[in-house]
PDB file of C-alpha atoms in Angstrom:
ATOM      1  CA  UNK A   1      -6.199   5.081 -31.571  1.00  0.00           C
ATOM      2  CA  UNK A   2      -4.632   2.159 -29.762  1.00  0.00           C
ATOM      3  CA  UNK A   3      -6.157  -1.267 -30.124  1.00  0.00           C
ATOM      4  CA  UNK A   4      -4.655  -2.613 -26.911  1.00  0.00           C
ATOM      5  CA  UNK A   5      -1.983  -5.153 -26.202  1.00  0.00           C
ATOM      6  CA  UNK A   6      -1.894  -8.786 -25.244  1.00  0.00           C
ATOM      7  CA  UNK A   7      -1.604  -9.300 -21.504  1.00  0.00           C
ATOM      8  CA  UNK A   8      -2.273 -11.897 -18.842  1.00  0.00           C
ATOM      9  CA  UNK A   9      -5.156 -11.264 -16.465  1.00  0.00           C
ATOM     10  CA  UNK A  10      -3.877 -10.368 -12.993  1.00  0.00           C
ATOM     11  CA  UNK A  11      -6.643 -12.471 -11.424  1.00  0.00           C
ATOM     12  CA  UNK A  12      -6.852 -15.642 -13.498  1.00  0.00           C
ATOM     13  CA  UNK A  13      -3.735 -15.353 -15.696  1.00  0.00           C
ATOM     14  CA  UNK A  14      -5.788 -15.784 -18.893  1.00  0.00           C
ATOM     15  CA  UNK A  15      -4.500 -14.112 -22.045  1.00  0.00           C
ATOM     16  CA  UNK A  16      -6.626 -11.175 -23.219  1.00  0.00           C
ATOM     17  CA  UNK A  17      -6.402  -7.916 -25.156  1.00  0.00           C
ATOM     18  CA  UNK A  18      -5.751  -5.242 -22.544  1.00  0.00           C
ATOM     19  CA  UNK A  19      -7.207  -1.826 -23.191  1.00  0.00           C
ATOM     20  CA  UNK A  20      -8.059  -0.174 -19.877  1.00  0.00           C
ATOM     21  CA  UNK A  21      -8.161  -2.777 -17.109  1.00  0.00           C
ATOM     22  CA  UNK A  22      -5.532  -5.266 -15.968  1.00  0.00           C
ATOM     23  CA  UNK A  23      -8.135  -8.029 -15.711  1.00  0.00           C
ATOM     24  CA  UNK A  24      -9.938  -9.931 -18.433  1.00  0.00           C
ATOM     25  CA  UNK A  25     -13.619  -9.254 -19.236  1.00  0.00           C
ATOM     26  CA  UNK A  26     -14.713 -12.448 -17.456  1.00  0.00           C
ATOM     27  CA  UNK A  27     -12.940 -11.478 -14.224  1.00  0.00           C
ATOM     28  CA  UNK A  28     -14.214  -7.910 -14.560  1.00  0.00           C
ATOM     29  CA  UNK A  29     -17.779  -9.251 -14.596  1.00  0.00           C
ATOM     30  CA  UNK A  30     -17.006 -11.387 -11.520  1.00  0.00           C
ATOM     31  CA  UNK A  31     -15.597  -8.357  -9.686  1.00  0.00           C
ATOM     32  CA  UNK A  32     -18.690  -6.325 -10.565  1.00  0.00           C
ATOM     33  CA  UNK A  33     -20.930  -9.118  -9.264  1.00  0.00           C
ATOM     34  CA  UNK A  34     -18.890  -9.236  -6.042  1.00  0.00           C
ATOM     35  CA  UNK A  35     -19.268  -5.487  -5.682  1.00  0.00           C
ATOM     36  CA  UNK A  36     -23.024  -5.729  -6.145  1.00  0.00           C
ATOM     37  CA  UNK A  37     -23.232  -8.454  -3.475  1.00  0.00           C
ATOM     38  CA  UNK A  38     -21.315  -6.276  -1.009  1.00  0.00           C
ATOM     39  CA  UNK A  39     -23.267  -3.123  -1.856  1.00  0.00           C
ATOM     40  CA  UNK A  40     -26.608  -4.948  -1.550  1.00  0.00           C
ATOM     41  CA  UNK A  41     -25.569  -6.403   1.811  1.00  0.00           C
ATOM     42  CA  UNK A  42     -24.453  -3.033   3.184  1.00  0.00           C
ATOM     43  CA  UNK A  43     -27.559  -1.175   1.922  1.00  0.00           C
ATOM     44  CA  UNK A  44     -29.697  -3.124   4.381  1.00  0.00           C
ATOM     45  CA  UNK A  45     -30.062  -1.142   7.598  1.00  0.00           C
ATOM     46  CA  UNK A  46     -29.450  -4.174   9.824  1.00  0.00           C
ATOM     47  CA  UNK A  47     -26.070  -4.807   8.158  1.00  0.00           C
ATOM     48  CA  UNK A  48     -24.629  -1.292   8.512  1.00  0.00           C
ATOM     49  CA  UNK A  49     -22.831  -2.273  11.726  1.00  0.00           C
ATOM     50  CA  UNK A  50     -20.997  -5.157  10.045  1.00  0.00           C
ATOM     51  CA  UNK A  51     -17.216  -5.277   9.925  1.00  0.00           C
ATOM     52  CA  UNK A  52     -15.203  -6.406   6.896  1.00  0.00           C
ATOM     53  CA  UNK A  53     -15.021 -10.023   8.081  1.00  0.00           C
ATOM     54  CA  UNK A  54     -18.796 -10.218   8.556  1.00  0.00           C
ATOM     55  CA  UNK A  55     -19.345  -8.716   5.083  1.00  0.00           C
ATOM     56  CA  UNK A  56     -16.916 -11.237   3.619  1.00  0.00           C
ATOM     57  CA  UNK A  57     -18.566 -14.163   5.390  1.00  0.00           C
ATOM     58  CA  UNK A  58     -22.080 -13.091   4.397  1.00  0.00           C
ATOM     59  CA  UNK A  59     -21.285 -12.351   0.738  1.00  0.00           C
ATOM     60  CA  UNK A  60     -18.510 -14.830  -0.015  1.00  0.00           C
ATOM     61  CA  UNK A  61     -16.298 -11.975  -1.266  1.00  0.00           C
ATOM     62  CA  UNK A  62     -12.704 -12.019  -0.046  1.00  0.00           C
ATOM     63  CA  UNK A  63     -11.486  -9.485   2.518  1.00  0.00           C
ATOM     64  CA  UNK A  64      -8.812  -8.489  -0.003  1.00  0.00           C
ATOM     65  CA  UNK A  65     -11.418  -7.645  -2.659  1.00  0.00           C
ATOM     66  CA  UNK A  66     -13.617  -5.742  -0.192  1.00  0.00           C
ATOM     67  CA  UNK A  67     -10.510  -3.790   0.850  1.00  0.00           C
ATOM     68  CA  UNK A  68      -9.961  -2.867  -2.816  1.00  0.00           C
ATOM     69  CA  UNK A  69     -13.565  -1.664  -3.075  1.00  0.00           C
ATOM     70  CA  UNK A  70     -13.101   0.554  -0.010  1.00  0.00           C
ATOM     71  CA  UNK A  71      -9.748   1.943  -1.189  1.00  0.00           C
ATOM     72  CA  UNK A  72     -11.184   2.638  -4.647  1.00  0.00           C
ATOM     73  CA  UNK A  73     -14.037   4.533  -2.987  1.00  0.00           C
ATOM     74  CA  UNK A  74     -16.683   2.175  -4.306  1.00  0.00           C
ATOM     75  CA  UNK A  75     -17.710   1.170  -0.784  1.00  0.00           C
ATOM     76  CA  UNK A  76     -17.903   4.013   1.692  1.00  0.00           C
ATOM     77  CA  UNK A  77     -16.923   3.587   5.332  1.00  0.00           C
ATOM     78  CA  UNK A  78     -18.835   6.762   6.258  1.00  0.00           C
ATOM     79  CA  UNK A  79     -22.238   5.134   6.681  1.00  0.00           C
ATOM     80  CA  UNK A  80     -20.754   1.949   8.083  1.00  0.00           C
ATOM     81  CA  UNK A  81     -19.196   2.692  11.487  1.00  0.00           C
ATOM     82  CA  UNK A  82     -17.519  -0.721  11.969  1.00  0.00           C
ATOM     83  CA  UNK A  83     -16.317  -1.138   8.393  1.00  0.00           C
ATOM     84  CA  UNK A  84     -12.578  -0.864   7.857  1.00  0.00           C
ATOM     85  CA  UNK A  85      -9.766  -2.869   6.353  1.00  0.00           C
ATOM     86  CA  UNK A  86      -6.554  -4.362   7.764  1.00  0.00           C
ATOM     87  CA  UNK A  87      -3.411  -2.279   8.318  1.00  0.00           C
ATOM     88  CA  UNK A  88      -0.745  -3.567   5.919  1.00  0.00           C
ATOM     89  CA  UNK A  89       1.743  -3.956   8.786  1.00  0.00           C
ATOM     90  CA  UNK A  90      -0.099  -5.259  11.859  1.00  0.00           C
ATOM     91  CA  UNK A  91      -3.585  -6.163  10.555  1.00  0.00           C
ATOM     92  CA  UNK A  92      -5.636  -3.956  12.899  1.00  0.00           C
ATOM     93  CA  UNK A  93      -8.731  -2.542  11.181  1.00  0.00           C
ATOM     94  CA  UNK A  94      -8.307   0.991   9.814  1.00  0.00           C
ATOM     95  CA  UNK A  95     -10.567   3.302   7.831  1.00  0.00           C
ATOM     96  CA  UNK A  96      -8.078   5.326   5.757  1.00  0.00           C
ATOM     97  CA  UNK A  97      -4.571   4.973   4.372  1.00  0.00           C
ATOM     98  CA  UNK A  98      -2.440   1.848   4.390  1.00  0.00           C
ATOM     99  CA  UNK A  99      -1.191   1.804   7.987  1.00  0.00           C
ATOM    100  CA  UNK A 100      -2.620   2.397  11.437  1.00  0.00           C
ATOM    101  CA  UNK A 101      -1.368   5.355  13.495  1.00  0.00           C
ATOM    102  CA  UNK A 102       0.868   3.159  15.668  1.00  0.00           C
ATOM    103  CA  UNK A 103       2.618   1.576  12.670  1.00  0.00           C
ATOM    104  CA  UNK A 104       2.933   4.966  10.969  1.00  0.00           C
ATOM    105  CA  UNK A 105       4.526   6.406  14.112  1.00  0.00           C
ATOM    106  CA  UNK A 106       6.924   3.438  14.305  1.00  0.00           C
ATOM    107  CA  UNK A 107       7.872   3.815  10.651  1.00  0.00           C
ATOM    108  CA  UNK A 108       8.506   7.547  11.067  1.00  0.00           C
ATOM    109  CA  UNK A 109      10.694   6.789  14.092  1.00  0.00           C
ATOM    110  CA  UNK A 110      12.711   4.214  12.139  1.00  0.00           C
ATOM    111  CA  UNK A 111      13.154   6.645   9.252  1.00  0.00           C
ATOM    112  CA  UNK A 112      14.340   9.449  11.540  1.00  0.00           C
ATOM    113  CA  UNK A 113      16.789   7.080  13.257  1.00  0.00           C
ATOM    114  CA  UNK A 114      18.146   5.958   9.887  1.00  0.00           C
ATOM    115  CA  UNK A 115      18.546   9.574   8.771  1.00  0.00           C
ATOM    116  CA  UNK A 116      20.521  10.335  11.929  1.00  0.00           C
ATOM    117  CA  UNK A 117      22.788   7.330  11.334  1.00  0.00           C
ATOM    118  CA  UNK A 118      23.299   8.376   7.707  1.00  0.00           C
ATOM    119  CA  UNK A 119      24.207  11.921   8.778  1.00  0.00           C
ATOM    120  CA  UNK A 120      26.710  10.656  11.359  1.00  0.00           C
ATOM    121  CA  UNK A 121      28.316   8.332   8.812  1.00  0.00           C
ATOM    122  CA  UNK A 122      28.556  11.163   6.284  1.00  0.00           C
ATOM    123  CA  UNK A 123      30.172  13.451   8.884  1.00  0.00           C
ATOM    124  CA  UNK A 124      32.684  10.738   9.796  1.00  0.00           C
ATOM    125  CA  UNK A 125      33.505  10.200   6.119  1.00  0.00           C
ATOM    126  CA  UNK A 126      34.080  13.930   5.642  1.00  0.00           C
ATOM    127  CA  UNK A 127      36.303  14.039   8.725  1.00  0.00           C
ATOM    128  CA  UNK A 128      38.363  11.094   7.405  1.00  0.00           C
ATOM    129  CA  UNK A 129      38.708  12.815   4.025  1.00  0.00           C
ATOM    130  CA  UNK A 130      39.840  16.028   5.702  1.00  0.00           C
ATOM    131  CA  UNK A 131      42.387  14.109   7.804  1.00  0.00           C
ATOM    132  CA  UNK A 132      43.670  12.339   4.696  1.00  0.00           C
ATOM    133  CA  UNK A 133      44.008  15.667   2.870  1.00  0.00           C
ATOM    134  CA  UNK A 134      45.977  17.156   5.780  1.00  0.00           C
ATOM    135  CA  UNK A 135      48.214  14.075   5.884  1.00  0.00           C
ATOM    136  CA  UNK A 136      48.870  14.286   2.114  1.00  0.00           C
ATOM    137  CA  UNK A 137      49.718  17.995   2.332  1.00  0.00           C
ATOM    138  CA  UNK A 138      52.098  17.277   5.201  1.00  0.00           C
ATOM    139  CA  UNK A 139      53.733  14.461   3.214  1.00  0.00           C
ATOM    140  CA  UNK A 140      54.102  16.719   0.162  1.00  0.00           C
ATOM    141  CA  UNK A 141      55.810  19.409   2.293  1.00  0.00           C
ATOM    142  CA  UNK A 142      58.198  16.863   3.788  1.00  0.00           C
ATOM    143  CA  UNK A 143      59.366  15.657   0.395  1.00  0.00           C
TER     144      UNK A 143
END
């Protein structure tokens, strides 16, 4: 049985004995209170149309923390049609993943272009090696 290790809290940088979480017990309690504020706010029927910025403004919880709650599955976007979190690239509100469709498409395009460039460079390198081998064989015959 492990007793834990000394670590710094990722939120407040305080030293604590880490067992399961990467935050200290004090910050864990604060996060739980923030979650309860958000959950209470979103349980009210009149608030179900709120977006992440409205939830943040009404509860005082940061957009970043609300995003974590959504990604962890603690806050569901299913019953909240306008609730989403910012795309990590462009900031447009999304409901799943880390990137919007447009940024994902752009990233896939960049990756495919880079793969094509890599393949062309590899083919050129092979061709140069083959030419060098032919040149060496020719030199060896001439000697």
